[in-house]
Amino acid sequence: MNAAARPTTSRAELTAVIKRARNIMRKDPGLNGDADRIPQLSWLLFLKSLDDHEKSRELVEDDYRPVIDEPFRWRDWAGPDVSKPRTGESLTGFVNNELLPHLAGLRGLARQGRERDVVAQVFSDVHNRMLSGYLLAELVEQIDRVNFNSSDDLHTMALVYESMLKEMRDSAGDAGEFYTPRPVVRFMVDMLDPQIGETVMDPAAGTGGFLVEAHEHVKTKVSSVQDRERTRGTIRGFEKKPQPFLLGQMNLLLHNAHEPAVVRGNALLPSLTEQKDDGVDIVLTNPPFGGEEEASVVKSFPVGMRTSETSWLFLQAVMARIDRSRGRAAVVVPNSTLFDKGIGAAIKKKLLTEFDLHTVVRLPNGVFEPYTAIPSNLLFFEAGRPTRDVWFYELPLPEGRKKYTKTKPLRYEEFADLATWWGSPGAGTERREDRTENDHAWTVPVEQIVERGYDLDLRNPHQADSLENRPVAEILDELVEVEKEILELLQGLRAEVGSGARR
């Protein structure tokens, strides 16, 4: 049956397929928990989705040459029309000794160059962990039931993909990785408003959430073949871990991103000069919080700006990427970024002196639950001019709520008032000229921030003076002063007791 005639997959059927696939994998002694099962399912789904995608292109492009050649295409060894289906040792032998080494060794040639390089990167760390070739054959049969090549099935695939990401996110906190909620991603993309032809980068791409959202945003503006051509290669990124990289590539593939240039590697390895020369128009990212980089990476940063704290290094890298192109950025940062002193203050000085940090969105508690309870903020800044004033906007919790939870997460609709207050999305100060202060928004002159030692952890002056609304640094300073006073009182009492004893 050809790609055009094959029926779509209903959501109910797809749910049943994935359930059966997971049950099959649970029986295999080579797979221990989701840490093994999710990667196994992911690379097989990637090959199936790529093959369906290529079948679709072959129908409309007379000179199209598949990225993967015979006999390594999914249809050649796993599809329903295979004359001699493999199973048992024949299947595991083919997969382990022929298929995976071939895919990992692909090199770019002619028009398929970039796609082949991507496949090679994806499969450079892929291993078949299933020991039973019979169970693997059953799993392949289930995956082959999913049809990826119709627009309806893209919506259906979202169920599979979200299910996998949910499983991945639920176990990600232990590794210090936190995935950005979709409403936050969408808001950040909408406010930066990527245009046709603009390059968009995420230096910590993960599973591709920002890049896919940016692609979908730009796609709504495309109205001609020429527009489509101008989007070629404008999606860029880095991801150094193999599993998120694989899922991100599949995500971009399924959304028909036009030759995305996402590399498996560490975005912090190039020097800041190299990153500046390789600039982009837009950076959207949620870099790792609290991580540490190896010494060789830290040494590539300027003296006085060196730190092993990953989020500070990424912030410098983002500034370098948008500087040459006079671009714009939106970055998720923890509260500590706002009040950190020392090297943190030096980096913030550079940010305020060389860039326009025009908006800081203070997110409410629990936005990143259950992965982390760390309070977070969104920094929006543009290259080409220094900061004069910083607008702060405190996104409120829904009435009656104290925090977001796993079962009651943030919704995109809750950004509506902020989006209205924002002004016109996109680049340029003129788009934000009509902003006014309200219960949630206030502006601070840059001179005041400089006087505070580049402390951006500023409380909302329109809200009650409660511990919940006060900056962490301010509370800590007061606690230190109280402790000092207590210590002085104790020392005084101790002196009196000593004096009495001598009398």
PDB file of N, CA, C and O in Angstrom, residues 289-350:
ATOM      1  N   PHE A 289      19.944  25.645  34.622  1.00  0.00           N
ATOM      2  CA  PHE A 289      20.150  26.350  35.888  1.00  0.00           C
ATOM      3  C   PHE A 289      21.085  25.532  36.765  1.00  0.00           C
ATOM      4  O   PHE A 289      20.946  24.317  36.868  1.00  0.00           O
ATOM      5  N   GLY A 290      22.017  26.178  37.405  1.00  0.00           N
ATOM      6  CA  GLY A 290      22.795  25.514  38.444  1.00  0.00           C
ATOM      7  C   GLY A 290      23.828  24.523  37.966  1.00  0.00           C
ATOM      8  O   GLY A 290      24.498  23.892  38.775  1.00  0.00           O
ATOM      9  N   GLY A 291      23.992  24.360  36.650  1.00  0.00           N
ATOM     10  CA  GLY A 291      24.993  23.430  36.150  1.00  0.00           C
ATOM     11  C   GLY A 291      26.387  24.034  36.195  1.00  0.00           C
ATOM     12  O   GLY A 291      26.566  25.221  36.459  1.00  0.00           O
ATOM     13  N   GLU A 292      27.374  23.211  35.945  1.00  0.00           N
ATOM     14  CA  GLU A 292      28.755  23.675  35.911  1.00  0.00           C
ATOM     15  C   GLU A 292      29.431  23.171  34.651  1.00  0.00           C
ATOM     16  O   GLU A 292      29.224  22.038  34.244  1.00  0.00           O
ATOM     17  N   GLU A 293      30.249  24.032  34.041  1.00  0.00           N
ATOM     18  CA  GLU A 293      30.982  23.672  32.839  1.00  0.00           C
ATOM     19  C   GLU A 293      32.425  23.325  33.200  1.00  0.00           C
ATOM     20  O   GLU A 293      32.967  23.806  34.190  1.00  0.00           O
ATOM     21  N   GLU A 294      33.042  22.503  32.358  1.00  0.00           N
ATOM     22  CA  GLU A 294      34.418  22.099  32.599  1.00  0.00           C
ATOM     23  C   GLU A 294      35.366  23.272  32.397  1.00  0.00           C
ATOM     24  O   GLU A 294      35.044  24.269  31.736  1.00  0.00           O
ATOM     25  N   ALA A 295      36.569  23.148  32.964  1.00  0.00           N
ATOM     26  CA  ALA A 295      37.531  24.248  32.993  1.00  0.00           C
ATOM     27  C   ALA A 295      37.901  24.737  31.593  1.00  0.00           C
ATOM     28  O   ALA A 295      38.079  25.940  31.375  1.00  0.00           O
ATOM     29  N   SER A 296      38.009  23.822  30.621  1.00  0.00           N
ATOM     30  CA  SER A 296      38.408  24.218  29.274  1.00  0.00           C
ATOM     31  C   SER A 296      37.384  25.150  28.635  1.00  0.00           C
ATOM     32  O   SER A 296      37.739  26.032  27.848  1.00  0.00           O
ATOM     33  N   VAL A 297      36.113  24.962  28.971  1.00  0.00           N
ATOM     34  CA  VAL A 297      35.063  25.841  28.454  1.00  0.00           C
ATOM     35  C   VAL A 297      35.156  27.209  29.123  1.00  0.00           C
ATOM     36  O   VAL A 297      35.105  28.258  28.469  1.00  0.00           O
ATOM     37  N   VAL A 298      35.329  27.210  30.433  1.00  0.00           N
ATOM     38  CA  VAL A 298      35.389  28.460  31.193  1.00  0.00           C
ATOM     39  C   VAL A 298      36.551  29.337  30.728  1.00  0.00           C
ATOM     40  O   VAL A 298      36.430  30.563  30.617  1.00  0.00           O
ATOM     41  N   LYS A 299      37.681  28.725  30.403  1.00  0.00           N
ATOM     42  CA  LYS A 299      38.875  29.484  30.017  1.00  0.00           C
ATOM     43  C   LYS A 299      38.705  30.241  28.707  1.00  0.00           C
ATOM     44  O   LYS A 299      39.454  31.178  28.424  1.00  0.00           O
ATOM     45  N   SER A 300      37.734  29.850  27.894  1.00  0.00           N
ATOM     46  CA  SER A 300      37.522  30.548  26.621  1.00  0.00           C
ATOM     47  C   SER A 300      36.776  31.863  26.805  1.00  0.00           C
ATOM     48  O   SER A 300      36.637  32.632  25.858  1.00  0.00           O
ATOM     49  N   PHE A 301      36.311  32.152  28.027  1.00  0.00           N
ATOM     50  CA  PHE A 301      35.600  33.400  28.301  1.00  0.00           C
ATOM     51  C   PHE A 301      36.576  34.455  28.807  1.00  0.00           C
ATOM     52  O   PHE A 301      37.643  34.126  29.328  1.00  0.00           O
ATOM     53  N   PRO A 302      36.238  35.724  28.664  1.00  0.00           N
ATOM     54  CA  PRO A 302      37.153  36.800  29.058  1.00  0.00           C
ATOM     55  C   PRO A 302      37.479  36.776  30.553  1.00  0.00           C
ATOM     56  O   PRO A 302      36.636  36.388  31.378  1.00  0.00           O
ATOM     57  N   VAL A 303      38.685  37.211  30.884  1.00  0.00           N
ATOM     58  CA  VAL A 303      39.075  37.343  32.282  1.00  0.00           C
ATOM     59  C   VAL A 303      38.125  38.322  32.967  1.00  0.00           C
ATOM     60  O   VAL A 303      37.790  39.373  32.417  1.00  0.00           O
ATOM     61  N   GLY A 304      37.690  37.993  34.154  1.00  0.00           N
ATOM     62  CA  GLY A 304      36.721  38.828  34.861  1.00  0.00           C
ATOM     63  C   GLY A 304      35.297  38.420  34.596  1.00  0.00           C
ATOM     64  O   GLY A 304      34.377  38.887  35.278  1.00  0.00           O
ATOM     65  N   MET A 305      35.096  37.550  33.596  1.00  0.00           N
ATOM     66  CA  MET A 305      33.753  37.066  33.263  1.00  0.00           C
ATOM     67  C   MET A 305      33.693  35.544  33.356  1.00  0.00           C
ATOM     68  O   MET A 305      32.739  34.943  32.880  1.00  0.00           O
ATOM     69  N   ARG A 306      34.712  34.952  33.915  1.00  0.00           N
ATOM     70  CA  ARG A 306      34.786  33.496  33.967  1.00  0.00           C
ATOM     71  C   ARG A 306      34.095  32.955  35.209  1.00  0.00           C
ATOM     72  O   ARG A 306      34.324  33.423  36.323  1.00  0.00           O
ATOM     73  N   THR A 307      33.259  31.975  34.995  1.00  0.00           N
ATOM     74  CA  THR A 307      32.556  31.287  36.071  1.00  0.00           C
ATOM     75  C   THR A 307      32.168  29.915  35.572  1.00  0.00           C
ATOM     76  O   THR A 307      31.950  29.719  34.374  1.00  0.00           O
ATOM     77  N   SER A 308      32.092  28.962  36.470  1.00  0.00           N
ATOM     78  CA  SER A 308      31.675  27.623  36.061  1.00  0.00           C
ATOM     79  C   SER A 308      30.154  27.500  36.006  1.00  0.00           C
ATOM     80  O   SER A 308      29.630  26.490  35.550  1.00  0.00           O
ATOM     81  N   GLU A 309      29.440  28.534  36.486  1.00  0.00           N
ATOM     82  CA  GLU A 309      27.974  28.507  36.508  1.00  0.00           C
ATOM     83  C   GLU A 309      27.434  28.629  35.079  1.00  0.00           C
ATOM     84  O   GLU A 309      27.608  29.642  34.411  1.00  0.00           O
ATOM     85  N   THR A 310      26.774  27.588  34.635  1.00  0.00           N
ATOM     86  CA  THR A 310      26.353  27.488  33.238  1.00  0.00           C
ATOM     87  C   THR A 310      25.453  28.627  32.788  1.00  0.00           C
ATOM     88  O   THR A 310      25.616  29.157  31.678  1.00  0.00           O
ATOM     89  N   SER A 311      24.506  29.037  33.616  1.00  0.00           N
ATOM     90  CA  SER A 311      23.545  30.054  33.178  1.00  0.00           C
ATOM     91  C   SER A 311      24.237  31.379  32.875  1.00  0.00           C
ATOM     92  O   SER A 311      23.839  32.096  31.941  1.00  0.00           O
ATOM     93  N   TRP A 312      25.292  31.729  33.623  1.00  0.00           N
ATOM     94  CA  TRP A 312      26.020  32.974  33.350  1.00  0.00           C
ATOM     95  C   TRP A 312      26.800  32.878  32.047  1.00  0.00           C
ATOM     96  O   TRP A 312      26.909  33.855  31.298  1.00  0.00           O
ATOM     97  N   LEU A 313      27.369  31.718  31.765  1.00  0.00           N
ATOM     98  CA  LEU A 313      28.093  31.539  30.518  1.00  0.00           C
ATOM     99  C   LEU A 313      27.138  31.630  29.326  1.00  0.00           C
ATOM    100  O   LEU A 313      27.455  32.240  28.300  1.00  0.00           O
ATOM    101  N   PHE A 314      25.975  31.031  29.461  1.00  0.00           N
ATOM    102  CA  PHE A 314      24.996  31.091  28.377  1.00  0.00           C
ATOM    103  C   PHE A 314      24.519  32.519  28.137  1.00  0.00           C
ATOM    104  O   PHE A 314      24.306  32.929  26.993  1.00  0.00           O
ATOM    105  N   LEU A 315      24.347  33.290  29.207  1.00  0.00           N
ATOM    106  CA  LEU A 315      23.898  34.669  29.030  1.00  0.00           C
ATOM    107  C   LEU A 315      24.934  35.466  28.237  1.00  0.00           C
ATOM    108  O   LEU A 315      24.582  36.261  27.346  1.00  0.00           O
ATOM    109  N   GLN A 316      26.232  35.240  28.512  1.00  0.00           N
ATOM    110  CA  GLN A 316      27.277  35.902  27.728  1.00  0.00           C
ATOM    111  C   GLN A 316      27.245  35.446  26.266  1.00  0.00           C
ATOM    112  O   GLN A 316      27.428  36.250  25.347  1.00  0.00           O
ATOM    113  N   ALA A 317      27.015  34.145  26.070  1.00  0.00           N
ATOM    114  CA  ALA A 317      26.956  33.610  24.706  1.00  0.00           C
ATOM    115  C   ALA A 317      25.778  34.198  23.927  1.00  0.00           C
ATOM    116  O   ALA A 317      25.895  34.516  22.734  1.00  0.00           O
ATOM    117  N   VAL A 318      24.651  34.379  24.593  1.00  0.00           N
ATOM    118  CA  VAL A 318      23.477  34.958  23.936  1.00  0.00           C
ATOM    119  C   VAL A 318      23.780  36.392  23.510  1.00  0.00           C
ATOM    120  O   VAL A 318      23.456  36.806  22.389  1.00  0.00           O
ATOM    121  N   MET A 319      24.415  37.157  24.397  1.00  0.00           N
ATOM    122  CA  MET A 319      24.765  38.538  24.048  1.00  0.00           C
ATOM    123  C   MET A 319      25.679  38.574  22.824  1.00  0.00           C
ATOM    124  O   MET A 319      25.517  39.418  21.934  1.00  0.00           O
ATOM    125  N   ALA A 320      26.635  37.657  22.777  1.00  0.00           N
ATOM    126  CA  ALA A 320      27.560  37.617  21.637  1.00  0.00           C
ATOM    127  C   ALA A 320      26.826  37.268  20.346  1.00  0.00           C
ATOM    128  O   ALA A 320      27.086  37.854  19.287  1.00  0.00           O
ATOM    129  N   ARG A 321      25.897  36.350  20.406  1.00  0.00           N
ATOM    130  CA  ARG A 321      25.189  35.889  19.198  1.00  0.00           C
ATOM    131  C   ARG A 321      24.347  36.983  18.555  1.00  0.00           C
ATOM    132  O   ARG A 321      24.195  37.031  17.340  1.00  0.00           O
ATOM    133  N   ILE A 322      23.746  37.860  19.368  1.00  0.00           N
ATOM    134  CA  ILE A 322      22.843  38.870  18.795  1.00  0.00           C
ATOM    135  C   ILE A 322      23.522  40.217  18.600  1.00  0.00           C
ATOM    136  O   ILE A 322      22.931  41.126  18.022  1.00  0.00           O
ATOM    137  N   ASP A 323      24.780  40.359  19.043  1.00  0.00           N
ATOM    138  CA  ASP A 323      25.429  41.666  19.021  1.00  0.00           C
ATOM    139  C   ASP A 323      25.705  42.153  17.603  1.00  0.00           C
ATOM    140  O   ASP A 323      25.353  43.256  17.215  1.00  0.00           O
ATOM    141  N   ARG A 324      26.332  41.310  16.808  1.00  0.00           N
ATOM    142  CA  ARG A 324      26.742  41.734  15.466  1.00  0.00           C
ATOM    143  C   ARG A 324      25.541  42.001  14.565  1.00  0.00           C
ATOM    144  O   ARG A 324      25.568  42.885  13.711  1.00  0.00           O
ATOM    145  N   SER A 325      24.502  41.222  14.751  1.00  0.00           N
ATOM    146  CA  SER A 325      23.333  41.364  13.877  1.00  0.00           C
ATOM    147  C   SER A 325      22.306  42.350  14.422  1.00  0.00           C
ATOM    148  O   SER A 325      21.234  42.495  13.862  1.00  0.00           O
ATOM    149  N   ARG A 326      22.653  43.013  15.534  1.00  0.00           N
ATOM    150  CA  ARG A 326      21.694  43.928  16.189  1.00  0.00           C
ATOM    151  C   ARG A 326      20.373  43.199  16.423  1.00  0.00           C
ATOM    152  O   ARG A 326      19.294  43.673  16.060  1.00  0.00           O
ATOM    153  N   GLY A 327      20.503  42.050  17.018  1.00  0.00           N
ATOM    154  CA  GLY A 327      19.343  41.191  17.197  1.00  0.00           C
ATOM    155  C   GLY A 327      18.645  41.391  18.527  1.00  0.00           C
ATOM    156  O   GLY A 327      18.861  42.366  19.245  1.00  0.00           O
ATOM    157  N   ARG A 328      17.802  40.412  18.857  1.00  0.00           N
ATOM    158  CA  ARG A 328      17.019  40.463  20.088  1.00  0.00           C
ATOM    159  C   ARG A 328      16.963  39.082  20.709  1.00  0.00           C
ATOM    160  O   ARG A 328      17.155  38.080  20.026  1.00  0.00           O
ATOM    161  N   ALA A 329      16.700  39.045  22.013  1.00  0.00           N
ATOM    162  CA  ALA A 329      16.738  37.774  22.730  1.00  0.00           C
ATOM    163  C   ALA A 329      15.701  37.740  23.834  1.00  0.00           C
ATOM    164  O   ALA A 329      15.311  38.781  24.385  1.00  0.00           O
ATOM    165  N   ALA A 330      15.279  36.512  24.154  1.00  0.00           N
ATOM    166  CA  ALA A 330      14.437  36.248  25.315  1.00  0.00           C
ATOM    167  C   ALA A 330      15.019  35.027  26.009  1.00  0.00           C
ATOM    168  O   ALA A 330      15.200  33.981  25.375  1.00  0.00           O
ATOM    169  N   VAL A 331      15.332  35.176  27.302  1.00  0.00           N
ATOM    170  CA  VAL A 331      16.054  34.142  28.031  1.00  0.00           C
ATOM    171  C   VAL A 331      15.377  33.882  29.365  1.00  0.00           C
ATOM    172  O   VAL A 331      15.019  34.830  30.083  1.00  0.00           O
ATOM    173  N   VAL A 332      15.209  32.616  29.720  1.00  0.00           N
ATOM    174  CA  VAL A 332      14.706  32.229  31.040  1.00  0.00           C
ATOM    175  C   VAL A 332      15.879  32.194  32.009  1.00  0.00           C
ATOM    176  O   VAL A 332      16.917  31.584  31.711  1.00  0.00           O
ATOM    177  N   VAL A 333      15.742  32.862  33.154  1.00  0.00           N
ATOM    178  CA  VAL A 333      16.811  32.859  34.161  1.00  0.00           C
ATOM    179  C   VAL A 333      16.215  32.638  35.546  1.00  0.00           C
ATOM    180  O   VAL A 333      15.071  33.008  35.806  1.00  0.00           O
ATOM    181  N   PRO A 334      17.004  32.052  36.468  1.00  0.00           N
ATOM    182  CA  PRO A 334      16.540  31.906  37.847  1.00  0.00           C
ATOM    183  C   PRO A 334      16.650  33.227  38.596  1.00  0.00           C
ATOM    184  O   PRO A 334      17.333  34.157  38.150  1.00  0.00           O
ATOM    185  N   ASN A 335      16.006  33.312  39.752  1.00  0.00           N
ATOM    186  CA  ASN A 335      16.066  34.531  40.554  1.00  0.00           C
ATOM    187  C   ASN A 335      17.487  34.925  40.906  1.00  0.00           C
ATOM    188  O   ASN A 335      17.813  36.106  41.010  1.00  0.00           O
ATOM    189  N   SER A 336      18.357  33.940  41.106  1.00  0.00           N
ATOM    190  CA  SER A 336      19.729  34.239  41.505  1.00  0.00           C
ATOM    191  C   SER A 336      20.434  35.112  40.474  1.00  0.00           C
ATOM    192  O   SER A 336      21.312  35.911  40.831  1.00  0.00           O
ATOM    193  N   THR A 337      20.065  34.986  39.209  1.00  0.00           N
ATOM    194  CA  THR A 337      20.671  35.828  38.166  1.00  0.00           C
ATOM    195  C   THR A 337      20.381  37.296  38.432  1.00  0.00           C
ATOM    196  O   THR A 337      21.224  38.162  38.169  1.00  0.00           O
ATOM    197  N   LEU A 338      19.224  37.587  38.987  1.00  0.00           N
ATOM    198  CA  LEU A 338      18.858  38.974  39.236  1.00  0.00           C
ATOM    199  C   LEU A 338      19.666  39.591  40.366  1.00  0.00           C
ATOM    200  O   LEU A 338      20.073  40.750  40.278  1.00  0.00           O
ATOM    201  N   PHE A 339      19.930  38.829  41.438  1.00  0.00           N
ATOM    202  CA  PHE A 339      20.584  39.448  42.594  1.00  0.00           C
ATOM    203  C   PHE A 339      22.053  39.067  42.789  1.00  0.00           C
ATOM    204  O   PHE A 339      22.712  39.586  43.682  1.00  0.00           O
ATOM    205  N   ASP A 340      22.597  38.176  41.962  1.00  0.00           N
ATOM    206  CA  ASP A 340      23.997  37.776  42.122  1.00  0.00           C
ATOM    207  C   ASP A 340      24.943  38.967  42.030  1.00  0.00           C
ATOM    208  O   ASP A 340      24.754  39.881  41.220  1.00  0.00           O
ATOM    209  N   LYS A 341      25.994  38.926  42.857  1.00  0.00           N
ATOM    210  CA  LYS A 341      27.035  39.947  42.851  1.00  0.00           C
ATOM    211  C   LYS A 341      28.275  39.386  42.148  1.00  0.00           C
ATOM    212  O   LYS A 341      28.208  38.382  41.460  1.00  0.00           O
ATOM    213  N   GLY A 342      29.426  40.023  42.337  1.00  0.00           N
ATOM    214  CA  GLY A 342      30.680  39.521  41.794  1.00  0.00           C
ATOM    215  C   GLY A 342      30.672  39.452  40.282  1.00  0.00           C
ATOM    216  O   GLY A 342      30.350  40.421  39.595  1.00  0.00           O
ATOM    217  N   ILE A 343      31.007  38.264  39.763  1.00  0.00           N
ATOM    218  CA  ILE A 343      31.040  38.078  38.311  1.00  0.00           C
ATOM    219  C   ILE A 343      29.659  38.289  37.710  1.00  0.00           C
ATOM    220  O   ILE A 343      29.512  38.840  36.614  1.00  0.00           O
ATOM    221  N   GLY A 344      28.643  37.877  38.442  1.00  0.00           N
ATOM    222  CA  GLY A 344      27.274  38.099  37.973  1.00  0.00           C
ATOM    223  C   GLY A 344      26.990  39.572  37.758  1.00  0.00           C
ATOM    224  O   GLY A 344      26.372  39.965  36.755  1.00  0.00           O
ATOM    225  N   ALA A 345      27.443  40.417  38.678  1.00  0.00           N
ATOM    226  CA  ALA A 345      27.243  41.859  38.539  1.00  0.00           C
ATOM    227  C   ALA A 345      28.008  42.404  37.337  1.00  0.00           C
ATOM    228  O   ALA A 345      27.513  43.279  36.615  1.00  0.00           O
ATOM    229  N   ALA A 346      29.215  41.874  37.100  1.00  0.00           N
ATOM    230  CA  ALA A 346      30.017  42.316  35.942  1.00  0.00           C
ATOM    231  C   ALA A 346      29.315  41.976  34.631  1.00  0.00           C
ATOM    232  O   ALA A 346      29.319  42.776  33.681  1.00  0.00           O
ATOM    233  N   ILE A 347      28.704  40.792  34.569  1.00  0.00           N
ATOM    234  CA  ILE A 347      27.997  40.387  33.352  1.00  0.00           C
ATOM    235  C   ILE A 347      26.741  41.239  33.163  1.00  0.00           C
ATOM    236  O   ILE A 347      26.413  41.658  32.042  1.00  0.00           O
ATOM    237  N   LYS A 348      26.061  41.537  34.250  1.00  0.00           N
ATOM    238  CA  LYS A 348      24.864  42.386  34.152  1.00  0.00           C
ATOM    239  C   LYS A 348      25.249  43.819  33.757  1.00  0.00           C
ATOM    240  O   LYS A 348      24.505  44.495  33.041  1.00  0.00           O
ATOM    241  N   LYS A 349      26.400  44.276  34.211  1.00  0.00           N
ATOM    242  CA  LYS A 349      26.874  45.599  33.801  1.00  0.00           C
ATOM    243  C   LYS A 349      27.056  45.648  32.282  1.00  0.00           C
ATOM    244  O   LYS A 349      26.641  46.604  31.620  1.00  0.00           O
ATOM    245  N   LYS A 350      27.666  44.598  31.733  1.00  0.00           N
ATOM    246  CA  LYS A 350      27.847  44.519  30.284  1.00  0.00           C
ATOM    247  C   LYS A 350      26.494  44.483  29.576  1.00  0.00           C
ATOM    248  O   LYS A 350      26.296  45.148  28.551  1.00  0.00           O
TER     249      LYS A 350
END
